Coordinates of C-alpha atoms and ligand atoms in Angstrom, one line a residue:
M1 CA -30.4 -10.8 265.1
K2 CA -28.1 -13.4 265.8
I3 CA -25.2 -14.9 263.6
T4 CA -26.0 -18.2 262.7
G5 CA -23.3 -19.1 260.2
I6 CA -20.8 -18.3 257.5
E7 CA -20.2 -19.3 254.0
W8 CA -17.2 -18.8 251.9
G9 CA -16.6 -19.6 248.2
R10 CA -14.5 -18.5 245.1
V11 CA -15.6 -16.4 242.1
S12 CA -13.3 -15.7 239.0
I13 CA -14.2 -12.9 236.8
P14 CA -12.2 -12.0 233.4
L15 CA -10.6 -8.8 232.9
R16 CA -11.1 -6.9 229.7
T17 CA -7.4 -6.6 229.3
P18 CA -4.5 -8.0 231.4
F19 CA -3.8 -5.8 234.4
K20 CA -0.1 -5.2 234.6
T21 CA 1.8 -3.1 237.3
A22 CA 5.3 -3.1 238.8
L23 CA 4.2 -5.7 240.7
R24 CA 2.2 -8.3 238.9
T25 CA 0.5 -9.1 235.5
V26 CA -3.0 -10.9 236.0
A27 CA -5.8 -11.6 233.5
S28 CA -8.6 -12.1 236.0
V29 CA -10.0 -11.1 239.3
E30 CA -10.1 -14.0 241.7
D31 CA -12.2 -13.3 244.6
I32 CA -13.2 -15.0 248.0
I33 CA -16.9 -13.9 248.5
V34 CA -18.2 -14.3 252.1
K35 CA -21.9 -14.6 253.3
V36 CA -22.9 -14.3 257.0
Y37 CA -26.3 -15.8 258.1
T38 CA -28.5 -14.9 260.7
D39 CA -31.7 -16.1 262.5
T40 CA -33.6 -13.6 260.2
D41 CA -33.8 -13.5 256.2
A42 CA -31.0 -11.1 256.5
V43 CA -27.8 -12.2 254.8
G44 CA -24.5 -9.9 254.9
F45 CA -22.2 -10.0 251.9
G46 CA -18.6 -9.5 251.9
E47 CA -15.5 -10.1 249.4
A48 CA -11.9 -10.5 249.9
P49 CA -9.5 -10.6 246.9
P50 CA -6.2 -12.3 247.6
T51 CA -3.3 -10.0 246.6
G52 CA -0.2 -11.8 247.9
V53 CA 2.1 -9.0 246.3
I54 CA 0.6 -6.0 248.2
T55 CA -1.4 -7.6 251.3
G56 CA 0.3 -11.0 251.8
D57 CA -3.1 -12.5 251.7
T58 CA -3.4 -15.6 249.3
A59 CA -6.7 -17.3 248.7
E60 CA -5.8 -20.2 251.2
A61 CA -4.8 -17.8 253.8
V62 CA -8.1 -15.9 253.4
C63 CA -10.1 -19.2 253.8
G64 CA -7.8 -20.3 256.8
A65 CA -8.3 -17.0 258.3
L66 CA -12.2 -17.3 257.8
E67 CA -12.3 -21.1 259.0
H68 CA -10.2 -20.9 262.2
H69 CA -10.4 -17.5 263.6
L70 CA -13.0 -15.1 262.1
A71 CA -16.0 -17.6 262.2
P72 CA -15.3 -18.6 265.6
A73 CA -15.3 -14.9 266.5
I74 CA -18.7 -13.9 265.1
L75 CA -20.9 -17.1 265.4
G76 CA -23.8 -17.1 267.9
Q77 CA -22.9 -13.2 268.7
E78 CA -25.4 -10.5 268.3
A79 CA -25.1 -8.6 264.7
D80 CA -26.8 -5.5 266.5
D81 CA -23.6 -5.4 269.0
L82 CA -21.9 -3.8 266.1
E83 CA -18.9 -2.3 267.6
R84 CA -18.1 -5.1 270.0
L85 CA -18.3 -7.5 267.1
L86 CA -16.1 -5.4 264.8
L87 CA -13.3 -5.5 267.6
R88 CA -13.5 -9.2 267.6
V89 CA -13.2 -9.4 264.1
Q90 CA -9.9 -6.9 264.4
S91 CA -8.6 -9.1 267.5
A92 CA -9.2 -12.4 266.4
L93 CA -5.9 -12.7 264.8
V94 CA -3.0 -10.4 263.5
H95 CA -2.3 -9.6 259.8
N96 CA -4.9 -10.9 257.4
T97 CA -6.5 -7.7 256.7
S98 CA -8.6 -9.0 253.4
A99 CA -10.4 -11.9 255.3
K100 CA -11.1 -9.2 258.1
A101 CA -12.4 -6.7 255.8
A102 CA -14.6 -9.1 254.0
V103 CA -16.3 -9.9 257.5
D104 CA -16.3 -6.4 258.6
M105 CA -18.3 -5.2 255.3
A106 CA -20.8 -8.2 255.7
L107 CA -21.4 -7.1 259.5
W108 CA -21.7 -3.4 258.5
D109 CA -24.4 -4.9 255.7
L110 CA -26.3 -6.5 258.4
Y111 CA -26.5 -3.6 260.6
G112 CA -27.6 -1.3 257.8
K113 CA -30.3 -4.1 257.0
K114 CA -31.3 -4.7 260.1
Y115 CA -32.2 -0.6 260.8
A116 CA -33.3 -0.4 257.0
I117 CA -30.8 2.2 256.2
P118 CA -27.9 2.5 253.7
V119 CA -24.4 2.3 255.3
Y120 CA -23.4 5.5 253.9
K121 CA -26.3 7.3 255.6
L122 CA -25.5 5.3 258.7
L123 CA -22.1 6.7 258.7
G124 CA -23.7 10.1 258.3
G125 CA -22.9 10.8 254.7
S126 CA -25.0 12.9 252.1
R127 CA -23.6 12.2 248.9
S128 CA -24.5 9.2 247.2
R129 CA -22.4 9.5 244.0
L130 CA -18.7 9.3 243.2
T131 CA -16.7 9.5 240.1
T132 CA -13.7 7.1 239.6
D133 CA -10.3 7.2 237.7
L134 CA -9.5 4.2 235.2
T135 CA -6.2 2.5 235.7
V136 CA -3.8 2.2 232.6
S137 CA -1.6 -0.7 233.0
V138 CA 2.3 -0.2 232.4
N139 CA 3.3 -1.4 228.8
A140 CA 5.3 0.2 226.1
P141 CA 4.6 3.8 225.7
E142 CA 2.7 3.4 222.5
V143 CA 0.7 0.7 224.0
M144 CA -0.2 3.0 227.0
A145 CA -0.9 6.0 224.6
R146 CA -3.5 3.5 223.0
D147 CA -5.3 2.5 226.2
A148 CA -5.3 5.8 227.6
G149 CA -7.1 6.9 224.3
E150 CA -9.5 4.2 224.6
A151 CA -10.3 5.3 228.3
V152 CA -11.0 8.8 227.4
R153 CA -13.4 7.7 224.6
R154 CA -15.0 5.3 227.4
G155 CA -15.8 8.9 229.1
F156 CA -13.1 8.6 231.6
D157 CA -11.4 12.3 232.4
C158 CA -8.9 11.0 235.1
L159 CA -6.6 8.2 234.4
K160 CA -4.2 6.3 237.0
I161 CA -1.2 5.4 235.1
K162 CA 1.1 2.5 236.2
V163 CA 4.7 3.0 235.8
G164 CA 7.9 1.5 237.3
V165 CA 8.6 -1.3 235.1
D166 CA 12.1 -0.4 233.4
P167 CA 11.9 3.1 235.1
A168 CA 14.1 4.3 232.2
L169 CA 11.1 4.4 230.1
D170 CA 8.6 6.0 232.6
V171 CA 9.2 9.6 231.4
A172 CA 8.5 8.6 227.8
R173 CA 5.3 6.5 229.2
L174 CA 3.9 9.6 230.4
A175 CA 4.7 11.8 227.5
A176 CA 3.1 9.3 224.9
V177 CA 0.0 9.2 227.4
R178 CA -0.1 13.0 227.8
A179 CA 0.0 13.6 223.8
A180 CA -3.0 10.9 223.5
V181 CA -5.4 12.4 225.6
P182 CA -7.1 15.9 225.9
A183 CA -5.3 18.4 228.0
D184 CA -7.9 18.6 230.5
T185 CA -7.4 14.9 231.3
V186 CA -6.0 14.5 234.9
L187 CA -3.3 12.0 235.0
R188 CA -2.1 10.4 238.3
I189 CA 0.7 7.9 238.3
D190 CA 1.3 4.9 240.5
A191 CA 5.1 3.5 240.8
N192 CA 3.7 0.8 243.3
Q193 CA 7.2 1.2 245.1
A194 CA 9.5 0.7 241.9
W195 CA 11.9 3.5 242.5
T196 CA 14.8 4.5 244.6
P197 CA 14.1 7.9 246.4
K198 CA 16.7 9.7 244.1
Q199 CA 15.5 8.1 241.0
A200 CA 12.0 9.1 242.0
V201 CA 12.8 13.0 242.3
R202 CA 14.8 12.7 239.2
I203 CA 11.8 10.8 237.1
L204 CA 9.3 13.3 238.6
N205 CA 10.8 16.6 238.2
G206 CA 11.8 15.3 234.6
M207 CA 8.1 14.8 233.8
Q208 CA 7.1 18.3 235.3
E209 CA 9.7 19.9 233.2
K210 CA 8.3 18.5 230.3
G211 CA 4.9 19.9 231.2
L212 CA 3.3 16.3 231.6
N213 CA 1.1 18.0 234.4
L214 CA 0.6 15.2 236.9
E215 CA -1.6 15.3 239.8
L216 CA -0.3 13.2 242.1
V217 CA 2.3 10.2 242.4
E218 CA 1.3 7.0 244.1
Q219 CA 3.9 5.2 246.5
P220 CA 7.1 6.1 244.2
V221 CA 9.5 4.4 246.9
P222 CA 9.2 0.6 249.0
A223 CA 6.5 0.7 251.4
A224 CA 8.9 0.3 254.4
D225 CA 11.1 3.2 253.2
L226 CA 9.1 6.1 255.1
E227 CA 12.6 8.3 255.0
G228 CA 12.6 7.8 251.5
L229 CA 9.1 8.7 250.9
R230 CA 9.6 11.8 252.8
Y231 CA 13.0 12.6 250.9
V232 CA 10.6 12.4 247.6
T233 CA 7.8 14.7 249.3
E234 CA 10.2 17.4 250.4
R235 CA 11.8 17.3 246.8
S236 CA 9.2 16.7 244.3
D237 CA 6.5 19.4 243.0
V238 CA 4.3 16.4 242.4
P239 CA 2.0 15.8 245.5
V240 CA 3.0 12.2 247.1
L241 CA 0.2 9.8 247.8
A242 CA 1.3 6.8 250.2
D243 CA -0.5 3.5 249.4
E244 CA 1.5 0.3 250.3
A245 CA 2.9 2.2 253.2
V246 CA 0.0 2.9 254.9
F247 CA -2.2 -0.5 256.0
S248 CA -3.4 0.5 259.6
P249 CA -4.6 3.6 261.4
A250 CA -0.9 3.6 263.2
D251 CA 0.9 3.5 259.9
A252 CA -1.3 6.4 258.9
L253 CA -0.7 8.3 262.3
R254 CA 3.2 7.5 261.6
I255 CA 3.1 9.2 258.1
L256 CA 1.0 12.3 259.3
Q257 CA 3.2 12.8 261.9
T258 CA 6.7 13.1 259.8
R259 CA 4.6 14.6 257.2
A260 CA 6.1 11.6 254.9
A261 CA 3.3 12.2 252.6
D262 CA 0.9 14.6 251.2
L263 CA -2.0 12.2 250.6
I264 CA -3.1 8.8 252.0
N265 CA -4.5 6.2 250.1
I266 CA -7.6 4.4 251.9
K267 CA -8.0 0.4 251.1
L268 CA -10.5 -1.7 252.9
M269 CA -8.2 -4.7 251.9
K270 CA -5.0 -3.1 253.7
C271 CA -6.8 -1.9 256.7
G272 CA -9.0 -4.5 257.6
G273 CA -12.2 -3.0 256.7
I274 CA -14.7 0.3 257.3
Y275 CA -13.9 0.3 260.9
N276 CA -10.4 1.1 260.8
A277 CA -10.6 2.9 257.3
L278 CA -12.8 5.3 259.3
K279 CA -10.3 5.8 261.8
I280 CA -7.7 6.6 259.0
A281 CA -10.0 9.0 257.4
T282 CA -10.5 10.9 261.1
L283 CA -6.6 10.8 261.4
A284 CA -6.2 12.6 258.0
E285 CA -8.6 15.0 258.9
L286 CA -7.1 16.2 262.1
Y287 CA -3.8 16.6 260.3
G288 CA -5.6 18.3 257.1
V289 CA -4.5 15.7 254.8
E290 CA -6.9 14.5 252.1
C291 CA -7.2 11.0 251.2
M292 CA -7.9 8.9 248.0
I293 CA -10.2 5.7 248.5
G294 CA -8.8 2.9 246.3
C295 CA -9.3 -0.7 245.8
M296 CA -7.3 -3.9 244.7
L297 CA -8.0 -5.6 241.6
E298 CA -11.7 -6.8 242.9
G299 CA -15.0 -7.2 242.1
K300 CA -18.2 -5.0 243.1
V301 CA -19.0 -6.5 246.8
A302 CA -16.2 -5.1 248.0
V303 CA -15.6 -1.9 245.8
N304 CA -19.0 -1.1 246.6
A305 CA -18.3 -1.2 250.4
A306 CA -15.5 1.3 249.4
A307 CA -17.8 3.5 247.8
H308 CA -19.9 3.5 250.9
L309 CA -17.3 4.7 253.1
A310 CA -16.3 7.3 250.6
C311 CA -19.7 8.8 250.1
A312 CA -19.8 9.3 254.0
R313 CA -16.2 11.3 254.6
S314 CA -15.6 14.3 252.8
V315 CA -11.7 14.1 253.6
V316 CA -12.0 11.4 250.7
T317 CA -11.6 13.7 247.9
K318 CA -9.9 11.3 245.1
V319 CA -11.5 8.1 244.0
D320 CA -10.0 5.2 242.5
L321 CA -12.7 2.5 242.5
D322 CA -12.3 1.1 239.1
G323 CA -12.3 -2.5 239.8
P324 CA -15.8 -3.3 238.4
M325 CA -14.8 -1.1 235.5
L326 CA -11.7 -3.3 234.8
C327 CA -13.9 -6.6 234.7
A328 CA -15.5 -8.0 231.7
A329 CA -18.3 -9.3 233.6
D330 CA -20.4 -8.7 236.5
P331 CA -21.8 -11.4 238.8
V332 CA -23.0 -9.1 241.7
R333 CA -26.7 -8.2 241.7
G334 CA -27.6 -5.0 243.6
G335 CA -25.1 -2.4 245.1
A336 CA -23.9 0.6 243.6
V337 CA -24.3 1.3 239.9
F338 CA -20.8 1.3 237.9
S339 CA -21.4 3.1 234.7
G340 CA -18.4 4.7 233.1
K341 CA -16.7 6.9 235.2
D342 CA -19.7 7.4 237.4
I343 CA -20.7 5.5 240.5
A344 CA -24.2 5.6 242.0
L345 CA -24.7 4.3 245.1
S346 CA -28.0 2.1 246.2
D347 CA -30.6 3.4 248.7
A348 CA -31.2 0.0 249.4
P349 CA -30.8 -1.0 253.1
G350 CA -27.1 -2.0 254.2
L351 CA -24.4 -2.4 251.3
G352 CA -27.2 -3.1 249.1
V353 CA -25.8 -6.4 247.5
E354 CA -28.4 -8.9 246.9
G355 CA -26.4 -12.0 245.7
V356 CA -23.3 -12.9 243.5
G357 CA -23.2 -15.4 240.8
G358 CA -21.0 -18.3 239.8
V359 CA -19.4 -18.8 243.4
Q360 CA -17.8 -22.3 243.9
P361 CA -18.3 -23.1 247.5
I362 CA -15.2 -23.6 249.5
G363 CA -16.4 -23.9 253.1
A364 CA -18.8 -23.2 255.6
A365 CA -19.3 -22.9 259.5
G366 CA -22.1 -22.6 262.0
Ligands
MG1 MG1 -1.4 2.2 244.5

């Protein structure tokens, strides 16, 4: 199965409500969809959400990486030769992890299609269902309480609460949310790097003293401040999950070796795809550290790929794959079924995606 062409285009999916974090406010998911063609009928699908504030990848950067580096790296190559091809993707250029992830997942998709096996089974997985949390955007406490109540009515029993905008309000935000949901609702919070280390310890301990019962806190301090991350991990009762601090397997290893965090968040868009995500999962296993599988604000092609990875590795114990549930529409045919908190993988070959509607073509090669 030879790779004969690659196309990319843009799709825009409206959100149910604006998505607000300490880093940004957005009203729609803007994604780059990638299709990799072969000399057979098989087509591999990939997706890259340009998330400049986290990955540094803009839409233009994703398209430039595809056109000038990734397309030349895979065109004319044998899709069968998967590992060599995945390495060509990773070494085609530095950074640009979102564009690499889109091509990486399309290659896994093709390989699974060639051998008529779903990717999660190809990777040795035996579970095919996941339960995701739902994100509540950062807002005034009463708005967040209302949104959390609405999420519980939609069937979610685990909520990820965004905090960190005007940190003085964060304890009040969590108190309002906690009061608005059943006592057994799991609450995890994400500060998206907004706090200083001392501020983080003060806020987290304040939340625990109020009995707000947090499962974990995601990336309390700036990504580059590993000392600060470890400071919080050592002094807070709330388990600390490293998100923006972990892009590559090497980043994960550094955090694991220094015990700078209790948990690691794996996202395909940070690490460049399934190939590197598997390495991070293996490193975490070696250190006895559990992982979350997360996503950017992204559509179903990429979140579906992340779900396949998660189903293949038991070290992934926490699931934050709510991208499709935040969207008001789903242009993707095939792949996993997302229904409330439940994600049910398709047993179709590869990643199971059959098509994406409404894609505006941008570029092609081959
Ligand atoms: Mg996060």
